[in-house]
């Protein structure tokens, strides 16, 4: 599903040049659950952003479902993104002015799903996530766990082929964190490919492969124990 | 998607109420100012355009420089109309007006109850052809052909006779002697007409026209209008007219001065005619003997500019606050982008937000304007109304929503939609929130405008104050003027004697000529018994009585005032003002002789046509016309002029004096209206336009300062918010509260000071231009500039310090914990 060759990302300011990704080659197959680990500043999030097409690489190739997407225009990238990708962030990133229901519905507005269909899908998802009773609440009225469940619901509402999760449990206590990881595992079990950045070895092991990064480079790639 | 965007917009507006209020209130003030002023401007532009002939009606006007005086006249001789129609077949009709002032009007057989009517014109029978108002009763073509016929407006027909039908064929008595038969009733003239007319008296049989000189420019008393045939080219006609007028003036010069016009022109004197299109009379014509005080294109531009500036200031608030506060929207933008929103959709979203906000503001502005309309109509002295039924209003309101929405929203929309989602989702949006330098530039623009308006207001007020305080050469205070003294008929001297006996009264004079708006009459005088241009002076020539000097409070420079009791020869005496004496070139004016024509003379005047007058005194120059003009030559002679009776009094109890005056009036002039005014009021009224300008500039200066401060307040709030952490750290490290207030206020105050630097030269230039309208004016005082700056800095400091103090007093532990 994903293949990169010599993928690099360099940030330049007037005086400083920072290499966030340095000739990264990764490959992720459909149905995989890959965790990315590494110390702060090693380039994990940059990798996630580039693979998630919200940032573009400085050089190298990025193939998504067999197609080179690294050099697409913003408009085309956003088109690929909205039909194929779902995002989950550490800080949830729900829109404060929209209710739970409206937040989850939002991606479908961009993919122009008909209203009736939207309603059905959102309600099903909220039901499944056990937050239906909160559908008319605003994000600030929810607990962190609930907010992240809403964020996950929003990420999967368009049935994306790939979910990109950036420290999805970073702001949650262990109980809520566990719950989110379970949901991700279930999704993966149902066939959704997942790429997750995390600091936590415990969370990483919910996946089936761990990529370790240091200074913008992939240093090791290991299968998780149970898959050895 | 739209629903979702509108929902977000509403929720955003609700959540940040203070900012919503600042934006909507600011925009509403801007839009309401614009709306009111545009209605005024539209009204001014619309003058005489109701006339379907507007495009082919022209008025000849004259510029004359002769005998040391310059005239720009809206009137020409009575002969000009007929001459032109005869010479040019493209002239379909001409119509002349002669204004003889007010009339005392009553119905025939209606006892002695007179009503004073001001709006009367003597006019030709072509009136309704040139000015086609609808004629309700009577025949528009025939109604003014017979002598002693009169056409009256619907409102006067209703006032005197009940209905237009009942008025037709009735008789009105004017000034107790002239009987006129009502031959037509016409619809009241639209308010956008450059003259007022409720009574149209037929010119047929008019003595003045019969006796008027057949020479152009020898007397000028008739406003004249040419109606050209459809399809006539105005430019070609005007050049033909000018050529023709030169020929006619040459005839006059040869007949009256025995010389060619070129001789006159060689000495810098001239008589020139040109034509004014009807629709431009109201805004572009400010001549002597206009039918009504006209509007001023200068004021229309000034008001329009002010409206635009207030609106721009409000739009800038929106731009600045929206971009400054963009951090609050950053997450939403980031999320939307990640979820696949293209940039264009975000631009659309933010534009629709600003348009929605503009729509709220416009609705509010319409309500505010409707409420303020009576006050504004009063301020501008125009019968303005909200034109609810006019499609133009609604179209412009919708256009206004679009324009204001785009103007205010375009910049923020582009800034916000360009946010990098990677950074915003990391919570780093501080450095993306638009260009802070641009924001500062916009604040400088706002304050420059406000300061310029403050400076302009201060100077207008100073000039008006200067006029009020200026030594005028006469004493305008404590003089009562009784109008229509001719209503007393033969009892004028008796009434005067009675009034003189009242203990509060110190002097009384009877003369229609006063140094406030009243009768005017000019005549040419010469030092020899012929009009040689180097010996002639054209000057004001006033009929006064021997009490004039002490009643009006004039001072003699040389010689004495009239005293017929002691000097019976004073009947052939003349008194000049200093300017006249100087123009004649008299080294010793006392005893000098001047000559003038004794009456109408046809053909070249002969020496025996001149009467001789002896100068017995020179009165010190006094301002008898507006301070916009220099004092011109003036002369006085003993004589009857019973229009006005002026009374100098010591005011212990003005009310009692008025009662006594009215009682005596009623005894001596029963049925005649008793009308009075105070000379100082009459004087102030000359500057009504300037006073209005001052008021309007003042009000809009206040509004623009207010709206600018709203914006500044918003920016200060934002800055305090953004720098919370910095303030916390500084406090922990030992900063004092005043130190922090200073830190936060300093940047804004710098901007306001910079604004002063921009505003000063601009306002100096424009106000200098405005003051040039006055022959007597204040210099542009330097101290007004720092004062205006000080006021602006004071207000800005007050606005900003509210937020700064709050931020400075906040507990640093909390602000740091929040981080």
Coordinates of N, CA, C and O in Angstrom, one line a residue, chain A residues 11 45-46 49 54-55 74-75 78-79 81-82 87 89 91 93-99 102-103 105-107 109-110 118 138 140 154, chain B residues 1 4-5 7-8 11-12 15-16 328-329 331-333 335-346 349 420-422 424-426:
Chain A
X11 N 13.8 20.9 6.7 CA 13.2 22.2 7.0 C 14.2 23.2 7.0 O 15.3 23.1 7.6
X45 N 6.8 11.9 13.6 CA 5.6 12.7 13.2 C 5.8 13.2 11.8 O 4.8 13.2 11.0
X46 N 7.0 13.6 11.4 CA 7.2 14.1 10.1 C 6.9 13.0 9.1 O 6.2 13.2 8.1
X49 N 3.2 12.7 8.8 CA 2.6 13.8 8.0 C 2.8 13.6 6.6 O 2.0 13.9 5.7
X54 N -0.2 15.4 4.4 CA -0.5 16.8 4.8 C 0.8 17.6 4.8 O 0.9 18.8 5.0
X55 N 1.9 16.9 4.4 CA 3.2 17.6 4.2 C 3.8 16.9 3.0 O 3.5 15.8 2.7
X74 N -1.5 20.4 -4.1 CA -2.2 20.3 -2.8 C -3.6 19.8 -3.0 O -4.1 19.0 -2.3
X75 N -4.2 20.3 -4.1 CA -5.6 20.0 -4.4 C -5.8 18.4 -4.6 O -6.6 17.8 -4.0
X78 N -5.2 16.5 -1.4 CA -6.3 16.6 -0.5 C -7.4 15.7 -1.0 O -8.1 15.1 -0.2
X79 N -7.5 15.5 -2.3 CA -8.5 14.6 -2.8 C -8.2 13.1 -2.5 O -9.1 12.4 -2.1
X81 N -6.4 12.2 0.0 CA -6.5 12.1 1.4 C -7.9 11.8 1.9 O -8.2 11.0 2.7
X82 N -8.8 12.7 1.4 CA -10.2 12.6 2.0 C -10.9 11.3 1.6 O -11.8 10.9 2.3
X87 N -7.3 10.2 10.2 CA -6.3 10.7 11.1 C -6.8 10.7 12.6 O -7.9 11.1 12.8
X89 N -5.3 12.1 16.3 CA -4.1 12.9 16.9 C -4.0 12.7 18.4 O -5.0 12.4 19.1
X91 N -3.8 15.2 20.5 CA -4.6 16.2 21.2 C -6.0 16.2 20.5 O -6.7 17.2 20.6
X93 N -7.9 17.1 18.4 CA -8.2 18.0 17.3 C -9.6 17.9 16.9 O -9.9 17.9 15.7
X94 N -10.5 18.0 17.8 CA -11.9 18.1 17.4 C -12.2 19.6 17.3 O -11.6 20.4 17.9
X95 N -13.2 19.9 16.4 CA -13.5 21.3 16.3 C -14.5 21.8 17.4 O -15.5 21.2 17.6
X96 N -14.0 22.7 18.2 CA -14.8 23.1 19.4 C -16.2 23.6 19.2 O -17.0 23.5 20.0
X97 N -16.4 24.2 18.0 CA -17.7 24.8 17.7 C -18.7 23.8 17.2 O -19.8 24.1 16.9
X98 N -18.2 22.6 16.9 CA -19.2 21.6 16.4 C -19.5 20.5 17.5 O -18.6 20.2 18.3
X99 N -20.7 20.0 17.4 CA -21.1 18.9 18.4 C -20.4 17.6 18.0 O -19.8 17.5 16.9
X102 N -21.7 16.4 14.7 CA -21.2 17.2 13.6 C -19.7 17.0 13.3 O -19.3 17.0 12.1
X103 N -18.9 16.8 14.4 CA -17.5 16.5 14.2 C -17.3 15.2 13.4 O -16.5 15.1 12.5
X105 N -19.5 13.8 11.4 CA -20.1 13.9 10.1 C -19.2 14.7 9.1 O -19.2 14.5 7.9
X106 N -18.3 15.6 9.7 CA -17.6 16.5 8.8 C -16.8 15.9 7.6 O -17.0 16.4 6.5
X107 N -16.1 14.8 7.8 CA -15.4 14.2 6.6 C -16.3 13.8 5.5 O -16.0 13.9 4.3
X109 N -18.9 15.4 4.7 CA -19.4 16.6 3.9 C -18.4 16.8 2.8 O -18.7 17.2 1.7
X110 N -17.1 16.5 3.1 CA -16.1 16.8 2.1 C -16.1 15.7 1.0 O -15.6 16.0 -0.1
X118 N -25.3 9.8 5.6 CA -24.4 10.4 6.6 C -25.0 10.1 8.0 O -24.3 9.6 8.9
X138 N -20.7 19.3 23.0 CA -19.6 19.9 22.4 C -18.3 19.2 23.0 O -18.4 18.8 24.2
X140 N -15.7 20.1 24.5 CA -15.2 20.5 25.9 C -16.0 19.9 27.0 O -15.6 19.8 28.1
X154 N -14.5 9.9 13.9 CA -14.3 10.8 12.7 C -13.3 10.2 11.7 O -13.5 10.3 10.5
Chain B
X1 N -22.8 21.3 3.4 CA -21.6 22.0 3.8 C -21.9 23.4 4.2 O -21.3 23.9 5.2
X4 N -23.2 23.6 7.7 CA -22.1 23.3 8.6 C -21.3 24.6 8.8 O -21.0 25.0 9.9
X5 N -21.0 25.3 7.7 CA -20.2 26.5 7.8 C -21.0 27.6 8.6 O -20.4 28.3 9.4
X7 N -23.3 27.2 10.7 CA -23.4 26.8 12.1 C -22.2 27.2 12.8 O -22.2 27.9 13.9
X8 N -21.0 26.9 12.2 CA -19.8 27.3 12.8 C -19.7 28.8 13.0 O -19.2 29.3 14.0
X11 N -21.8 29.9 15.9 CA -21.3 29.5 17.2 C -20.0 30.3 17.5 O -19.8 30.6 18.7
X12 N -19.2 30.6 16.5 CA -18.0 31.4 16.7 C -18.4 32.8 17.2 O -17.8 33.3 18.1
X15 N -19.6 32.6 20.7 CA -18.6 32.2 21.7 C -17.7 33.5 22.0 O -17.4 33.7 23.2
X16 N -17.4 34.2 21.0 CA -16.5 35.4 21.2 C -17.3 36.7 21.1 O -17.2 37.4 20.2
X328 N -7.1 31.3 17.3 CA -8.3 30.6 17.8 C -8.9 29.7 16.8 O -9.6 28.7 17.1
X329 N -8.7 30.1 15.5 CA -9.3 29.3 14.4 C -8.3 28.3 13.8 O -8.7 27.5 13.0
X331 N -6.8 25.6 14.8 CA -7.1 24.1 14.8 C -8.1 23.7 13.9 O -8.0 22.7 13.1
X332 N -9.2 24.5 13.8 CA -10.3 24.2 12.9 C -9.8 24.1 11.5 O -10.1 23.2 10.7
X333 N -9.0 25.1 11.1 CA -8.4 25.2 9.8 C -7.6 23.9 9.5 O -7.8 23.2 8.4
X335 N -7.7 21.0 11.0 CA -8.5 19.8 10.9 C -9.2 19.7 9.5 O -9.2 18.7 8.9
X336 N -9.8 20.8 9.1 CA -10.5 20.8 7.9 C -9.6 20.5 6.7 O -10.0 19.7 5.8
X337 N -8.4 21.0 6.8 CA -7.5 20.7 5.7 C -7.1 19.2 5.7 O -7.1 18.6 4.6
X338 N -6.8 18.7 6.9 CA -6.5 17.2 7.0 C -7.6 16.4 6.5 O -7.4 15.4 5.8
X339 N -8.9 16.8 6.8 CA -10.0 16.0 6.3 C -10.3 16.2 4.9 O -11.3 15.7 4.4
X340 N -9.5 17.0 4.2 CA -9.7 17.1 2.7 C -10.3 18.3 2.2 O -10.7 18.4 1.0
X341 N -10.4 19.4 3.0 CA -11.0 20.6 2.5 C -10.0 21.3 1.7 O -8.8 21.6 2.1
X342 N -10.3 21.7 0.4 CA -9.4 22.5 -0.4 C -9.3 23.9 0.1 O -10.2 24.4 0.8
X343 N -8.2 24.6 -0.2 CA -8.0 26.0 0.2 C -9.2 26.9 -0.2 O -9.7 27.7 0.5
X344 N -9.7 26.6 -1.4 CA -10.8 27.5 -1.9 C -12.0 27.4 -1.1 O -12.7 28.3 -0.8
X345 N -12.3 26.1 -0.5 CA -13.5 26.0 0.3 C -13.3 26.8 1.6 O -14.3 27.4 2.1
X346 N -12.0 26.8 2.1 CA -11.8 27.6 3.3 C -12.0 29.1 3.1 O -12.6 29.8 3.9
X349 N -15.4 29.8 3.0 CA -16.0 29.8 4.3 C -15.8 31.1 5.1 O -16.7 31.7 5.6
X420 N -0.6 26.4 7.6 CA 0.0 25.1 7.4 C -0.6 24.1 8.4 O -0.4 24.3 9.6
X421 N -1.3 23.1 7.9 CA -2.0 22.2 8.9 C -1.0 21.5 9.8 O -1.4 21.3 10.9
X422 N 0.2 21.2 9.3 CA 1.1 20.5 10.2 C 1.4 21.3 11.4 O 1.4 20.8 12.6
X424 N -0.3 24.0 12.6 CA -1.5 24.4 13.4 C -1.9 23.2 14.3 O -2.3 23.4 15.4
X425 N -1.8 22.0 13.7 CA -2.2 20.9 14.6 C -1.2 20.6 15.7 O -1.6 20.0 16.7
X426 N 0.0 21.1 15.5 CA 1.0 21.0 16.6 C 0.7 22.1 17.6 O 1.4 22.2 18.6

